[in-house]
Tab-separated table of C-alpha atoms in Angstrom:
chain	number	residue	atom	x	y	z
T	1	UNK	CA	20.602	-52.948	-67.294
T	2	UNK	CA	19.936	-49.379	-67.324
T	3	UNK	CA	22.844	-46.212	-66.410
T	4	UNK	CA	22.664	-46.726	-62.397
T	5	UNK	CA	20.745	-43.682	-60.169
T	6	UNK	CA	23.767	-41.963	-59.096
T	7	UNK	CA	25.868	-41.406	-62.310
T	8	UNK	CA	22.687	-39.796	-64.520
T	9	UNK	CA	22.231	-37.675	-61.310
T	10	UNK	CA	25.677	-36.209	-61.769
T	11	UNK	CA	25.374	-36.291	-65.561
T	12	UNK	CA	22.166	-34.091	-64.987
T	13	UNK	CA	24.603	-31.809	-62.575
T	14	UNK	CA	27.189	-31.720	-65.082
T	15	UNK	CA	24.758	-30.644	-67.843
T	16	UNK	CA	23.091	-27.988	-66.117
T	17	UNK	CA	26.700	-26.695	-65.178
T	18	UNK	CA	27.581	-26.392	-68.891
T	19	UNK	CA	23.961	-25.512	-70.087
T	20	UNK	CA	23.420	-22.283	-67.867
T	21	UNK	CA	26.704	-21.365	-69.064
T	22	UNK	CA	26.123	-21.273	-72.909
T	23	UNK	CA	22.496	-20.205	-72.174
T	24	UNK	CA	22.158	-17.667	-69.470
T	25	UNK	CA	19.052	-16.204	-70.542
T	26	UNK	CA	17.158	-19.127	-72.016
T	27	UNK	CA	13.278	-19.330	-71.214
T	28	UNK	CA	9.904	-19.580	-72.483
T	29	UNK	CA	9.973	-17.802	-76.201
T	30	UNK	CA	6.148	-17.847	-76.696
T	31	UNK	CA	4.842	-13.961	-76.256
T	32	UNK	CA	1.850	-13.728	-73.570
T	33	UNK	CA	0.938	-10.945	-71.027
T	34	UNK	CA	-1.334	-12.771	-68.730
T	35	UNK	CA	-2.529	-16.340	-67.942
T	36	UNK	CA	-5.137	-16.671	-70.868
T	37	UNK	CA	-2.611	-15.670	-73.205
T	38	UNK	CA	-0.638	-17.958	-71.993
T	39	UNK	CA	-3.093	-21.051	-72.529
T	40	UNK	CA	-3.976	-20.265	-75.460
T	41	UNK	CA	-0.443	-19.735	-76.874
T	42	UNK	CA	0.399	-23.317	-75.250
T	43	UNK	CA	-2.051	-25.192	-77.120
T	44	UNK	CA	-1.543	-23.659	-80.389
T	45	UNK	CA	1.881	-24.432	-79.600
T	46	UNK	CA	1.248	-28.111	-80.536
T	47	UNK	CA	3.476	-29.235	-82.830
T	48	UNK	CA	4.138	-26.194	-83.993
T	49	UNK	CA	6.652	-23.637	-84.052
T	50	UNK	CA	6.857	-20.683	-81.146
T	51	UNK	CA	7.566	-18.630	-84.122
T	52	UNK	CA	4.929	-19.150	-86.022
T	53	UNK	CA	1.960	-19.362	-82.996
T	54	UNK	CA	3.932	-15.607	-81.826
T	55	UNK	CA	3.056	-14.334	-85.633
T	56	UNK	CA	-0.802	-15.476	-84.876
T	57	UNK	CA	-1.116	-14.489	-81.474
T	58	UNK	CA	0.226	-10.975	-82.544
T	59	UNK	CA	-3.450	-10.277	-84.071
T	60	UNK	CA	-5.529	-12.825	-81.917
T	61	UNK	CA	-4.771	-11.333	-78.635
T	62	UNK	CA	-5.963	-7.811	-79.399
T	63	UNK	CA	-9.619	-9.701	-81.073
T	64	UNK	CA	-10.049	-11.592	-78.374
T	65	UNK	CA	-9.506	-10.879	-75.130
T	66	UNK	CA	-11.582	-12.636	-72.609
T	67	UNK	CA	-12.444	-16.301	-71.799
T	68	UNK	CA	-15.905	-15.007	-73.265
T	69	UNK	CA	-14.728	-13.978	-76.498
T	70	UNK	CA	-13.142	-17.200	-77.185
T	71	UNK	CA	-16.306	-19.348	-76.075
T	72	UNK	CA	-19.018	-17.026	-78.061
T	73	UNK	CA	-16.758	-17.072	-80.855
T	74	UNK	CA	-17.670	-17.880	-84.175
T	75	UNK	CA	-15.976	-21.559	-84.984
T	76	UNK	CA	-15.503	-20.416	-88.585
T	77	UNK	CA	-14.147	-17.153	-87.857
T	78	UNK	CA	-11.843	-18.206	-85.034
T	79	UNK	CA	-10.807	-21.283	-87.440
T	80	UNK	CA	-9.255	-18.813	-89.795
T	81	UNK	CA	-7.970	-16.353	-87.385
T	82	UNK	CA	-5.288	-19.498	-86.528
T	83	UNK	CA	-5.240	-21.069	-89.928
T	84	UNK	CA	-1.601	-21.215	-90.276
T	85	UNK	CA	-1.431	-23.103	-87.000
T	86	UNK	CA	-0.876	-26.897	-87.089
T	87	UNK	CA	-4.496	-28.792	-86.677
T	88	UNK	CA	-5.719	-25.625	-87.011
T	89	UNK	CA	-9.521	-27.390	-86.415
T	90	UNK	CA	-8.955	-29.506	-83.781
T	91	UNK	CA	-7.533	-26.559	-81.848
T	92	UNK	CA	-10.083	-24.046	-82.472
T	93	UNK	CA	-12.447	-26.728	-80.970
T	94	UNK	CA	-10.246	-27.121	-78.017
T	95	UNK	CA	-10.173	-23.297	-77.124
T	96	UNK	CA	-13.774	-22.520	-77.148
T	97	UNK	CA	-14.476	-25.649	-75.271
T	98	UNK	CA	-11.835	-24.626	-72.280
T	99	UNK	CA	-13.045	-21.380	-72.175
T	100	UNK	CA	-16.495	-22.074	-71.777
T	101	UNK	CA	-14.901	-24.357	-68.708
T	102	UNK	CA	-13.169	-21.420	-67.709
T	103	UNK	CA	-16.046	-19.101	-67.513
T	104	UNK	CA	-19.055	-21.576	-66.450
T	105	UNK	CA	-17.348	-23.769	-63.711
T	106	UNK	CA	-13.881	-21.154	-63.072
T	107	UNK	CA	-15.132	-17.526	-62.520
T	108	UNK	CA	-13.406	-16.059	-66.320
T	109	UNK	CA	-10.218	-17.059	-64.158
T	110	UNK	CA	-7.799	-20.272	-65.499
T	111	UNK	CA	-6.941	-22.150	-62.804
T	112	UNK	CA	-3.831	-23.102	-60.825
T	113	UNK	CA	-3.803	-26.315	-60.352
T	114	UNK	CA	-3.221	-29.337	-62.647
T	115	UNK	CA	-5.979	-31.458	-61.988
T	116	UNK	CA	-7.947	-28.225	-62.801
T	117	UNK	CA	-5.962	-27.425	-65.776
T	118	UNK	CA	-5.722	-31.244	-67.215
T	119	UNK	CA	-9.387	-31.276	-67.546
T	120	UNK	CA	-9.537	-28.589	-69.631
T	121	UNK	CA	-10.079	-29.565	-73.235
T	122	UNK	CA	-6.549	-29.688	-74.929
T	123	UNK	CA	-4.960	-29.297	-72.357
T	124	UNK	CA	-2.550	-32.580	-71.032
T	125	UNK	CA	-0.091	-32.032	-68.553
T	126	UNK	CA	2.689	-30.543	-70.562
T	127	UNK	CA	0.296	-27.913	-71.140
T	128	UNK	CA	-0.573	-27.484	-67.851
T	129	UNK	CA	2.666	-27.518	-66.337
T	130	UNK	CA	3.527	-24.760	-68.586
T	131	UNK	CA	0.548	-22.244	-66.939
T	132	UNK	CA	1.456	-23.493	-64.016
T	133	UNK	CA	4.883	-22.022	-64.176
T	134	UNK	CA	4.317	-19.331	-65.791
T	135	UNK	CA	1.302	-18.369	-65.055
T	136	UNK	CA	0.656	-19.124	-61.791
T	137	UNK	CA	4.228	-19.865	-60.515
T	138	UNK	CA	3.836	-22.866	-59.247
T	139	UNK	CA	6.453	-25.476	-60.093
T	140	UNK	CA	5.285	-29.089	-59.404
T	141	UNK	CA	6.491	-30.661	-62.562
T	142	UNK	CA	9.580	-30.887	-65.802
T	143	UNK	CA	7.753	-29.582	-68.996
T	144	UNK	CA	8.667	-32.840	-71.620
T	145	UNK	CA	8.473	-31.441	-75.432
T	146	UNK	CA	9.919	-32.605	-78.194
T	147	UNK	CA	13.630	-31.383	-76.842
T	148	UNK	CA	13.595	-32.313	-73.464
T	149	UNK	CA	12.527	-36.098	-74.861
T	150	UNK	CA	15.248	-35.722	-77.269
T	151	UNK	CA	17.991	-34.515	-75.442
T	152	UNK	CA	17.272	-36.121	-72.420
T	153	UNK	CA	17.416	-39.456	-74.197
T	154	UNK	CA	20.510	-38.982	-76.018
T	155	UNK	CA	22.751	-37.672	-73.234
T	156	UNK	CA	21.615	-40.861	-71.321
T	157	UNK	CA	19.650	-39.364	-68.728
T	158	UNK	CA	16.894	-41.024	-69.599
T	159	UNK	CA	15.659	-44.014	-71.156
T	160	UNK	CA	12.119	-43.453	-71.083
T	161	UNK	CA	10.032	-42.904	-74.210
T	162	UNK	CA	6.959	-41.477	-73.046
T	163	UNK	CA	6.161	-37.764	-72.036
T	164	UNK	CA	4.552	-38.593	-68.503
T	165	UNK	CA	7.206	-41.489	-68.057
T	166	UNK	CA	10.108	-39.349	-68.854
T	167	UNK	CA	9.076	-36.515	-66.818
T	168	UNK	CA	8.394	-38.625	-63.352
T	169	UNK	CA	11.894	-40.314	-64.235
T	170	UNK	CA	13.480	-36.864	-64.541
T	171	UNK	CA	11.646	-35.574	-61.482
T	172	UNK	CA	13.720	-38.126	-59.525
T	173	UNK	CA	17.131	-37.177	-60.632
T	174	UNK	CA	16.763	-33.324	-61.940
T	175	UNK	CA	17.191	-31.064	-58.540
T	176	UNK	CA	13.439	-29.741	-57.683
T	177	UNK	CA	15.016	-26.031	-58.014
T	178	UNK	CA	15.950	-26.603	-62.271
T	179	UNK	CA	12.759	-28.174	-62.885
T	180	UNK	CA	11.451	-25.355	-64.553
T	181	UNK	CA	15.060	-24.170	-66.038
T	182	UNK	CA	15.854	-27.699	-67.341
T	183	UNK	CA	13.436	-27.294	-69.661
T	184	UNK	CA	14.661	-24.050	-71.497
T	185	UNK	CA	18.094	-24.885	-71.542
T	186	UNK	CA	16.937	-28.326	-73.410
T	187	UNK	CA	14.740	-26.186	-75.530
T	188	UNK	CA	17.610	-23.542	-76.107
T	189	UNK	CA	20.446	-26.397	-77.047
T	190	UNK	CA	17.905	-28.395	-78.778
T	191	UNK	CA	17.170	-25.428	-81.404
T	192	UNK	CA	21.030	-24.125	-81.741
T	193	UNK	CA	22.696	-27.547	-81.638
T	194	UNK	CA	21.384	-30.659	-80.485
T	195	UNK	CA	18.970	-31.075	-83.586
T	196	UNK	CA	16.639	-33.797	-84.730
T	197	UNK	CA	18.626	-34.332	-88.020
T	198	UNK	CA	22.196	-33.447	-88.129
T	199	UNK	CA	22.974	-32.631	-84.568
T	200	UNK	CA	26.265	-30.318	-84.374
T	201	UNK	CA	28.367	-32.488	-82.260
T	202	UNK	CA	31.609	-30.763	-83.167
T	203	UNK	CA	30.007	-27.402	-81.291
T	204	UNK	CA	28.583	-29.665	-78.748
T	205	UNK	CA	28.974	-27.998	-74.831
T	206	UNK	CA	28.306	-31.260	-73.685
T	207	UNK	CA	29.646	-33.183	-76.080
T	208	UNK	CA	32.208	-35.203	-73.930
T	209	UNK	CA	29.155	-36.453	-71.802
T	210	UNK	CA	27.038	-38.039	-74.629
T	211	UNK	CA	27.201	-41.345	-75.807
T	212	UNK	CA	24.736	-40.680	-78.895
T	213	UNK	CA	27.567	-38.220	-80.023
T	214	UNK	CA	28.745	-38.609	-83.740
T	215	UNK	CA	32.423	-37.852	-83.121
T	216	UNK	CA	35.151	-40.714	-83.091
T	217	UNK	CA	35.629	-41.432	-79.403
T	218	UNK	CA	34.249	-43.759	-76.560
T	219	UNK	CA	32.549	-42.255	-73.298
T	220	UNK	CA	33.292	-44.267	-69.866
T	221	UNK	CA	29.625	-43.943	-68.676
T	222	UNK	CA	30.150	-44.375	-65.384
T	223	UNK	CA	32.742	-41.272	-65.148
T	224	UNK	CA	31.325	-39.300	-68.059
T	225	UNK	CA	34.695	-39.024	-69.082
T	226	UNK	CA	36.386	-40.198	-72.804
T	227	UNK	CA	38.364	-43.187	-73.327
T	228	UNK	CA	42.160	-42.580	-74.444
């Protein structure tokens, strides 16, 4: 029998509490300056680092420009303009096929809404949620990466394992106004603490609240609180 409604809704509270705290300016780290920046960036950002997708974007945003330069692009060229870039192929495939979308059936403009967006080619609805934010400003969903799935499932606010499952079961107990912010402060503790190997409990913000922690103690789940 799963953690009941109520108690992961105030163990979300509780987390945000502590999380805008130790993270005051967490948000998107991905470098864009309008909307088809921003889609592109997303979908290189598959499985790959921010980091590494800023590095390529640095140069591929001054060649190309326009939702036309991407679809008459050569495939070869714009293959190794993002070589470093995980499935490098598959994405360069993806991009010139949404931007043809974008300029044959959207007017050159990406669109702002996620049944537009999800038909896009490479484009599911994390990706779309994150141009919908911000790009468009329009917050109608929780971006679910590798973080948020992590976190979310280790502090117990979650037992979902899939993306679209996860994020419907955090839309219920997440207030509407952090959706967007819940994701960044995920992404933020994820990277500095909460790691996929080796998490540092010991410097742990929420530490007391999560029953995947390492350290020797017992949570009550139903109080968030430890044992004695």
């Amino acid at each position: 029998m799963g953690t009941p409604l109520e108690t992961r809704q105030e163990q979300v509270l509780e987390v945000l509490d502590r999380l805008y705290d130790a993270y005051p300016d967490s948000t998107i780290s991905l470098n864009f300056s309008n909307r088809l920046e921003l889609l592109v960036a997303v979908v290189l950002s598959a499985q790959c680092t921010d980091e590494r997708v800023n590095e390529v974007t640095a140069d591929l945003f001054e060649k190309y420009r326009t939702p036309e330069d991407y679809a008459n692009a050569d495939v070869d060229e714009l293959d190794e303009d993002i070589s470093s870039i995980t499935y490098h192929n598959n994405k360069t495939k993806w991009i010139k096929s949404a931007a043809n979308t974008i300029v044959e059936e959207h007017g050159g403009e990406v669109p702002d809404t996620m049944e537009e967006l999800t038909e896009l080619k490479g484009v599911g609805r994390k990706t779309a949620n994150v141009v919908l934010q911000h790009g468009h400003d329009v917050v109608e969903g929780i971006v679910v990466d590798t973080h948020v799935r992590r976190l979310s499932r280790r502090l117990g606010i979650t037992e979902e394992e899939y993306p679209e499952r996860i994020e419907r079961d955090l839309m219920s107990i997440v207030p509407e106004e952090d959706w967007q912010q819940y994701t960044h402060l995920m992404i933020s503790h994820g990277r500095a603490t909460c790691t996929a190997i080796n998490p540092e409990c010991s410097d742990c913000v929420v530490e007391d609240l999560c029953p995947s922690s390492k350290l020797d103690h017992e949570i009550d789940l139903a109080s968030g609180e430890p044992w004695d």
